[in-house]
mmCIF file of C-alpha atoms in Angstrom:
data_model
loop_
_atom_site.group_PDB
_atom_site.id
_atom_site.type_symbol
_atom_site.label_atom_id
_atom_site.label_comp_id
_atom_site.label_asym_id
_atom_site.label_seq_id
_atom_site.Cartn_x
_atom_site.Cartn_y
_atom_site.Cartn_z
ATOM 1 C CA MET A 1119 -38.653 23.095 -10.149
ATOM 2 C CA LYS A 1120 -35.473 23.606 -9.022
ATOM 3 C CA CYS A 1121 -32.433 25.357 -9.635
ATOM 4 C CA LEU A 1122 -29.382 22.979 -10.509
ATOM 5 C CA LYS A 1123 -26.966 26.122 -9.591
ATOM 6 C CA CYS A 1124 -28.841 27.222 -6.368
ATOM 7 C CA GLY A 1125 -30.812 24.924 -5.389
ATOM 8 C CA GLN A 1126 -33.747 26.631 -4.905
ATOM 9 C CA GLU A 1127 -37.055 26.657 -5.716
ATOM 10 C CA VAL A 1128 -37.696 28.332 -9.409
ATOM 11 C CA PRO A 1129 -41.610 29.858 -10.028
ATOM 12 C CA SER A 1130 -43.683 27.735 -12.624
ATOM 13 C CA ASP A 1131 -43.997 30.665 -15.384
ATOM 14 C CA ARG A 1132 -40.063 31.943 -14.740
ATOM 15 C CA GLU A 1133 -37.521 30.981 -17.651
ATOM 16 C CA ILE A 1134 -34.497 32.478 -15.743
ATOM 17 C CA CYS A 1135 -33.596 31.554 -12.066
ATOM 18 C CA PRO A 1136 -34.422 35.104 -9.901
ATOM 19 C CA ASN A 1137 -33.055 33.905 -6.660
ATOM 20 C CA ASN A 1138 -29.851 35.366 -5.054
ATOM 21 C CA ASN A 1139 -29.245 37.226 -7.960
ATOM 22 C CA CYS A 1140 -28.420 33.294 -10.122
ATOM 23 C CA TYR A 1141 -30.616 34.117 -13.329
ATOM 24 C CA ILE A 1142 -28.870 31.161 -15.157
ATOM 25 C CA PRO A 1143 -31.455 29.818 -17.688
ATOM 26 C CA ILE A 1144 -33.918 27.260 -16.854
ATOM 27 C CA LYS A 1145 -35.492 27.338 -19.820
ATOM 28 C CA PRO A 1146 -32.719 26.139 -22.175
ATOM 29 C CA ILE A 1147 -31.665 28.843 -24.752
ATOM 30 C CA PRO A 1148 -31.736 27.377 -28.036
ATOM 31 C CA ILE A 1149 -29.777 26.815 -30.837
ATOM 32 C CA PRO A 1150 -29.682 28.735 -34.149
ATOM 33 C CA PRO A 1151 -30.858 26.225 -36.988
ATOM 34 C CA GLY A 1152 -26.707 26.438 -38.459
ATOM 35 C CA GLY A 1153 -25.634 24.915 -35.636
ATOM 36 C CA LYS A 1154 -22.188 25.645 -33.826
ATOM 37 C CA ILE A 1155 -18.639 26.316 -35.292
ATOM 38 C CA ARG A 1156 -15.009 26.529 -33.219
ATOM 39 C CA PHE A 1157 -13.347 29.428 -34.454
ATOM 40 C CA GLY A 1158 -9.997 30.678 -32.144
ATOM 41 C CA ALA A 1159 -10.951 30.925 -28.776
ATOM 42 C CA TYR A 1160 -14.397 30.611 -29.509
ATOM 43 C CA ASP A 1161 -17.580 28.809 -30.126
ATOM 44 C CA TRP A 1162 -19.660 30.516 -32.375
ATOM 45 C CA TYR A 1163 -23.333 30.382 -33.970
ATOM 46 C CA VAL A 1164 -23.897 30.095 -37.196
ATOM 47 C CA LEU A 1165 -26.825 32.592 -38.484
ATOM 48 C CA ASP A 1166 -26.532 32.526 -42.305
ATOM 49 C CA LYS A 1167 -24.866 30.810 -45.541
ATOM 50 C CA GLN A 1168 -24.304 32.337 -48.465
ATOM 51 C CA ASP A 1169 -22.205 30.529 -51.153
ATOM 52 C CA ASP A 1170 -18.749 29.814 -49.150
ATOM 53 C CA ARG A 1171 -19.075 32.283 -46.555
ATOM 54 C CA ALA A 1172 -21.231 31.966 -42.990
ATOM 55 C CA LEU A 1173 -22.384 34.903 -40.340
ATOM 56 C CA ILE A 1174 -21.736 34.342 -37.517
ATOM 57 C CA LEU A 1175 -21.763 35.333 -33.452
ATOM 58 C CA THR A 1176 -20.173 34.306 -30.095
ATOM 59 C CA GLU A 1177 -22.475 31.837 -28.388
ATOM 60 C CA LYS A 1178 -21.332 33.754 -25.530
ATOM 61 C CA VAL A 1179 -20.684 37.091 -23.617
ATOM 62 C CA ILE A 1180 -17.066 37.421 -24.076
ATOM 63 C CA GLU A 1181 -16.356 40.558 -21.699
ATOM 64 C CA ARG A 1182 -17.557 43.844 -20.816
ATOM 65 C CA ARG A 1183 -16.812 46.917 -22.533
ATOM 66 C CA ALA A 1184 -17.772 50.514 -23.132
ATOM 67 C CA TYR A 1185 -19.503 51.300 -26.134
ATOM 68 C CA HIS A 1186 -17.657 54.104 -25.770
ATOM 69 C CA LYS A 1187 -15.365 56.208 -23.751
ATOM 70 C CA GLN A 1188 -17.393 59.342 -22.242
ATOM 71 C CA VAL A 1189 -21.570 59.683 -22.986
ATOM 72 C CA CYS A 1190 -21.821 62.090 -26.349
ATOM 73 C CA GLU A 1191 -23.437 61.231 -29.530
ATOM 74 C CA ILE A 1192 -22.001 58.680 -31.094
ATOM 75 C CA THR A 1193 -23.403 56.078 -34.208
ATOM 76 C CA TRP A 1194 -21.219 53.157 -34.712
ATOM 77 C CA GLU A 1195 -19.240 54.493 -37.573
ATOM 78 C CA MET A 1196 -16.653 56.562 -34.947
ATOM 79 C CA CYS A 1197 -17.003 54.855 -31.467
ATOM 80 C CA ASP A 1198 -14.606 53.131 -29.427
ATOM 81 C CA MET A 1199 -16.284 49.624 -29.747
ATOM 82 C CA ARG A 1200 -15.774 48.948 -33.719
ATOM 83 C CA LYS A 1201 -12.360 50.911 -33.194
ATOM 84 C CA TYR A 1202 -11.994 47.893 -30.831
ATOM 85 C CA LEU A 1203 -13.159 44.951 -32.120
ATOM 86 C CA ASN A 1204 -11.870 45.955 -36.036
ATOM 87 C CA GLY A 1205 -8.390 46.576 -33.995
ATOM 88 C CA GLU A 1206 -7.073 44.911 -31.177
ATOM 89 C CA PHE A 1207 -9.658 41.889 -31.248
ATOM 90 C CA TYR A 1208 -9.227 41.317 -34.388
ATOM 91 C CA ASN A 1209 -5.734 41.355 -33.951
ATOM 92 C CA SER A 1210 -6.279 38.406 -31.285
ATOM 93 C CA PHE A 1211 -6.424 35.702 -34.178
ATOM 94 C CA SER A 1212 -4.182 33.800 -35.992
ATOM 95 C CA ALA A 1213 -3.353 35.342 -38.998
ATOM 96 C CA VAL A 1214 -4.193 32.491 -40.488
ATOM 97 C CA ASN A 1215 -7.878 32.893 -38.637
ATOM 98 C CA ARG A 1216 -7.441 36.348 -40.159
ATOM 99 C CA GLU A 1217 -7.193 35.162 -43.753
ATOM 100 C CA ARG A 1218 -10.888 33.748 -43.711
ATOM 101 C CA ILE A 1219 -12.619 36.909 -42.142
ATOM 102 C CA ILE A 1220 -13.816 38.560 -44.996
ATOM 103 C CA GLU A 1221 -14.025 42.835 -44.354
ATOM 104 C CA VAL A 1222 -17.945 43.563 -45.191
ATOM 105 C CA VAL A 1223 -20.139 46.547 -45.953
ATOM 106 C CA ASN A 1224 -22.583 47.176 -42.801
ATOM 107 C CA GLU A 1225 -25.484 49.585 -43.152
ATOM 108 C CA ASN A 1226 -26.642 51.793 -40.384
ATOM 109 C CA ASN A 1227 -30.069 52.219 -40.449
ATOM 110 C CA GLU A 1228 -32.088 54.367 -37.916
ATOM 111 C CA ASN A 1229 -33.835 53.594 -34.708
ATOM 112 C CA PRO A 1230 -37.123 51.879 -36.151
ATOM 113 C CA TRP A 1231 -39.141 53.565 -32.911
ATOM 114 C CA PHE A 1232 -37.284 56.486 -32.788
ATOM 115 C CA GLY A 1233 -36.042 57.968 -35.355
ATOM 116 C CA THR A 1234 -32.772 58.327 -33.990
ATOM 117 C CA SER A 1235 -29.659 57.947 -37.098
ATOM 118 C CA GLY A 1236 -27.478 55.005 -37.325
ATOM 119 C CA GLY A 1237 -24.449 57.155 -38.827
ATOM 120 C CA ASN A 1238 -22.787 56.163 -42.434
ATOM 121 C CA PRO A 1239 -22.552 52.949 -43.722
ATOM 122 C CA THR A 1240 -18.834 51.074 -42.477
ATOM 123 C CA LYS A 1241 -16.209 48.989 -43.301
ATOM 124 C CA ASP A 1242 -16.227 46.279 -40.897
ATOM 125 C CA LYS A 1243 -14.152 42.641 -40.443
ATOM 126 C CA ILE A 1244 -15.849 42.548 -36.902
ATOM 127 C CA PHE A 1245 -19.299 44.191 -35.750
ATOM 128 C CA LEU A 1246 -22.003 44.234 -33.189
ATOM 129 C CA LEU A 1247 -25.294 42.989 -34.825
ATOM 130 C CA SER A 1248 -27.953 45.194 -35.558
ATOM 131 C CA ILE A 1249 -31.668 45.782 -34.776
ATOM 132 C CA ASP A 1250 -32.921 44.555 -37.788
ATOM 133 C CA GLU A 1251 -30.673 41.745 -38.020
ATOM 134 C CA VAL A 1252 -31.293 40.422 -35.020
ATOM 135 C CA MET A 1253 -35.078 40.380 -35.499
ATOM 136 C CA LYS A 1254 -33.722 38.624 -39.148
ATOM 137 C CA TYR A 1255 -32.207 36.002 -37.684
ATOM 138 C CA PHE A 1256 -33.653 35.369 -34.053
ATOM 139 C CA GLY A 1257 -37.319 35.730 -35.290
ATOM 140 C CA ASP A 1258 -39.702 38.946 -35.560
ATOM 141 C CA SER A 1259 -43.164 38.890 -34.457
ATOM 142 C CA GLY A 1260 -44.181 42.089 -35.811
ATOM 143 C CA GLN A 1261 -43.719 44.346 -33.176
ATOM 144 C CA CYS A 1262 -40.782 46.500 -34.472
ATOM 145 C CA GLU A 1263 -43.542 47.976 -37.056
ATOM 146 C CA ASN A 1264 -46.416 47.679 -34.479
ATOM 147 C CA ARG A 1265 -45.332 49.347 -30.866
ATOM 148 C CA PRO A 1266 -46.890 47.606 -27.638
ATOM 149 C CA LYS A 1267 -48.670 50.602 -24.989
ATOM 150 C CA SER A 1268 -48.087 50.077 -21.775
ATOM 151 C CA ASP A 1269 -50.794 49.813 -19.660
ATOM 152 C CA ASP A 1270 -48.826 51.917 -17.151
ATOM 153 C CA TYR A 1271 -46.404 54.262 -18.435
ATOM 154 C CA SER A 1272 -45.928 56.723 -15.734
ATOM 155 C CA TRP A 1273 -42.486 55.673 -14.255
ATOM 156 C CA CYS A 1274 -41.528 56.170 -17.886
ATOM 157 C CA ASN A 1275 -43.247 59.063 -19.039
ATOM 158 C CA ASP A 1276 -43.956 57.342 -22.438
ATOM 159 C CA GLU A 1277 -47.533 55.443 -23.600
ATOM 160 C CA TYR A 1278 -45.449 52.684 -25.091
ATOM 161 C CA TRP A 1279 -42.636 50.038 -23.763
ATOM 162 C CA PRO A 1280 -39.171 51.279 -24.642
ATOM 163 C CA TRP A 1281 -38.301 47.669 -25.393
ATOM 164 C CA LEU A 1282 -39.469 45.216 -27.569
ATOM 165 C CA ASN A 1283 -40.805 41.823 -25.526
ATOM 166 C CA ASP A 1284 -42.175 38.873 -27.664
ATOM 167 C CA GLN A 1285 -42.583 35.282 -27.938
ATOM 168 C CA TYR A 1286 -39.057 35.395 -29.723
ATOM 169 C CA ASP A 1287 -36.715 36.782 -26.014
ATOM 170 C CA ILE A 1288 -35.578 32.791 -25.287
ATOM 171 C CA ASN A 1289 -33.715 33.560 -28.535
ATOM 172 C CA ARG A 1290 -31.889 36.205 -27.837
ATOM 173 C CA ARG A 1291 -30.848 36.006 -24.330
ATOM 174 C CA ALA A 1292 -27.274 35.235 -23.992
ATOM 175 C CA VAL A 1293 -25.031 33.876 -20.530
ATOM 176 C CA ASP A 1294 -21.479 34.820 -19.787
ATOM 177 C CA ASP A 1295 -18.927 32.254 -18.263
ATOM 178 C CA THR A 1296 -20.787 32.030 -15.096
ATOM 179 C CA GLY A 1297 -23.549 30.465 -16.737
ATOM 180 C CA MET A 1298 -25.896 34.089 -15.814
ATOM 181 C CA VAL A 1299 -28.478 35.613 -18.564
ATOM 182 C CA VAL A 1300 -26.641 38.697 -19.458
ATOM 183 C CA ALA A 1301 -27.186 41.954 -21.370
ATOM 184 C CA TRP A 1302 -25.739 42.287 -24.817
ATOM 185 C CA ARG A 1303 -24.628 45.886 -26.934
ATOM 186 C CA LEU A 1304 -26.253 45.829 -30.293
ATOM 187 C CA ARG A 1305 -25.013 48.938 -32.667
ATOM 188 C CA SER A 1306 -27.971 50.412 -33.953
ATOM 189 C CA PRO A 1307 -28.897 54.037 -31.865
ATOM 190 C CA GLY A 1308 -31.232 54.025 -29.178
ATOM 191 C CA ALA A 1309 -34.028 57.046 -28.588
ATOM 192 C CA THR A 1310 -30.754 59.535 -29.015
ATOM 193 C CA GLY A 1311 -27.366 59.382 -30.357
ATOM 194 C CA ARG A 1312 -25.779 59.109 -27.075
ATOM 195 C CA LEU A 1313 -27.641 56.409 -26.372
ATOM 196 C CA ALA A 1314 -27.104 52.927 -28.006
ATOM 197 C CA ALA A 1315 -30.023 49.757 -28.109
ATOM 198 C CA ILE A 1316 -28.925 46.251 -26.770
ATOM 199 C CA VAL A 1317 -30.273 43.137 -25.894
ATOM 200 C CA MET A 1318 -31.639 42.774 -22.319
ATOM 201 C CA GLY A 1319 -30.189 40.533 -19.538
ATOM 202 C CA ASN A 1320 -31.322 40.141 -16.360
ATOM 203 C CA CYS A 1321 -33.457 43.309 -14.782
ATOM 204 C CA ASP A 1322 -33.746 42.319 -11.580
ATOM 205 C CA ASP A 1323 -37.377 42.101 -11.944
ATOM 206 C CA GLU A 1324 -40.769 40.142 -13.133
ATOM 207 C CA PHE A 1325 -38.903 39.639 -17.125
ATOM 208 C CA ASP A 1326 -37.474 36.966 -18.380
ATOM 209 C CA HIS A 1327 -35.976 39.298 -20.246
ATOM 210 C CA GLY A 1328 -34.124 39.030 -24.166
ATOM 211 C CA GLY A 1329 -36.246 41.729 -25.166
ATOM 212 C CA ILE A 1330 -34.651 44.116 -27.220
ATOM 213 C CA GLY A 1331 -34.339 47.189 -25.002
ATOM 214 C CA MET A 1332 -35.199 49.617 -28.817
ATOM 215 C CA SER A 1333 -34.489 53.405 -26.182
ATOM 216 C CA GLY A 1334 -30.781 52.427 -25.166
ATOM 217 C CA GLY A 1335 -29.908 52.660 -21.611
ATOM 218 C CA GLY A 1336 -27.530 55.888 -20.550
ATOM 219 C CA GLU A 1337 -24.470 54.124 -18.128
ATOM 220 C CA GLU A 1338 -24.438 51.519 -20.401
ATOM 221 C CA LEU A 1339 -23.426 53.490 -23.295
ATOM 222 C CA SER A 1340 -19.746 54.363 -21.341
ATOM 223 C CA THR A 1341 -17.829 53.729 -18.018
ATOM 224 C CA GLU A 1342 -19.285 57.236 -17.426
ATOM 225 C CA ARG A 1343 -22.493 57.515 -15.455
ATOM 226 C CA LEU A 1344 -24.598 60.857 -14.566
ATOM 227 C CA PHE A 1345 -26.194 60.827 -11.101
ATOM 228 C CA LEU A 1346 -26.891 63.927 -8.856
ATOM 229 C CA TYR A 1347 -25.613 64.782 -5.863
ATOM 230 C CA ASP A 1348 -27.199 65.324 -2.948
ATOM 231 C CA VAL A 1349 -29.154 68.313 -2.331
ATOM 232 C CA SER A 1350 -26.988 70.372 -4.264
ATOM 233 C CA ASP A 1351 -28.845 69.122 -7.434
ATOM 234 C CA LYS A 1352 -25.700 69.212 -9.106
ATOM 235 C CA TRP A 1353 -24.832 66.341 -12.003
ATOM 236 C CA VAL A 1354 -21.461 64.850 -11.025
ATOM 237 C CA THR A 1355 -19.722 62.506 -13.367
ATOM 238 C CA GLU A 1356 -18.793 59.002 -12.118
ATOM 239 C CA VAL A 1357 -16.303 56.967 -13.908
ATOM 240 C CA LEU A 1358 -16.436 52.900 -13.247
ATOM 241 C CA ASP A 1359 -13.995 50.412 -15.200
ATOM 242 C CA ASP A 1360 -15.621 47.950 -17.078
ATOM 243 C CA SER A 1361 -16.236 45.157 -14.461
ATOM 244 C CA HIS A 1362 -18.628 47.565 -13.450
ATOM 245 C CA ASN A 1363 -19.903 48.117 -16.854
ATOM 246 C CA THR A 1364 -22.937 45.866 -18.138
ATOM 247 C CA ASN A 1365 -22.381 46.264 -21.831
ATOM 248 C CA GLY A 1366 -22.165 42.502 -22.478
ATOM 249 C CA VAL A 1367 -20.011 42.041 -26.183
ATOM 250 C CA ARG A 1368 -21.031 39.299 -28.225
ATOM 251 C CA PRO A 1369 -18.676 39.781 -31.651
ATOM 252 C CA ALA A 1370 -20.348 39.130 -35.240
ATOM 253 C CA LEU A 1371 -18.126 38.560 -38.297
ATOM 254 C CA TRP A 1372 -18.019 36.865 -41.966
ATOM 255 C CA LEU A 1373 -16.247 34.022 -41.957
ATOM 256 C CA ARG A 1374 -14.867 32.265 -45.247
ATOM 257 C CA MET A 1375 -15.545 28.407 -44.770
ATOM 258 C CA SER A 1376 -13.361 27.037 -47.058
#
């Protein structure tokens, strides 16, 4: 099969084009049963309906933005991403549309594999999904309760995989405006309080991702990243702008439908 974007042959066992950093879906990403709606400047998937309200999630990753301005112990309650979504992003909607956005209380559960605290419940108008919500609305294979073991774990020093990878990966995938499958951030913590969980995008490997990165990622938390400098074994902090950040933002909210 040839990729419609780059024109090159794609291996028959791949669902995302691996050629030339193309990474567009070869197998279409399914639309959830609730369908799509237009709200504000974005198309949204309808994940849940309750009486006169609906839980919606942007169809695409709409931007890249740091979860927090620095790498530190942080929870959803205190992070910069939450402040941005409930401040600047919320205020980007018209007054009429803001009236339709319902403030809810979100539970912030601990990481199910690592026990990292998710912090206090929060009142949010706009938020990121949690690990629990992703499994509820995109499919739950049971791997969360039965963490899979790795055949070769020398690269991560753990006998278990750091991500959940199952038949529902395709449902969780998301693209950006270029059509490329990219990662999107969750509000749940990762392996430590310095990390946050993620739905994985293209990884330059044999995996057509969409798996849940339960452990999170270091430099993906903020625009800061740490690395060892030459032979001195000295840690150096490099600050990146948001265009280099891998935090894909996919906002969610409860919307009044009538």
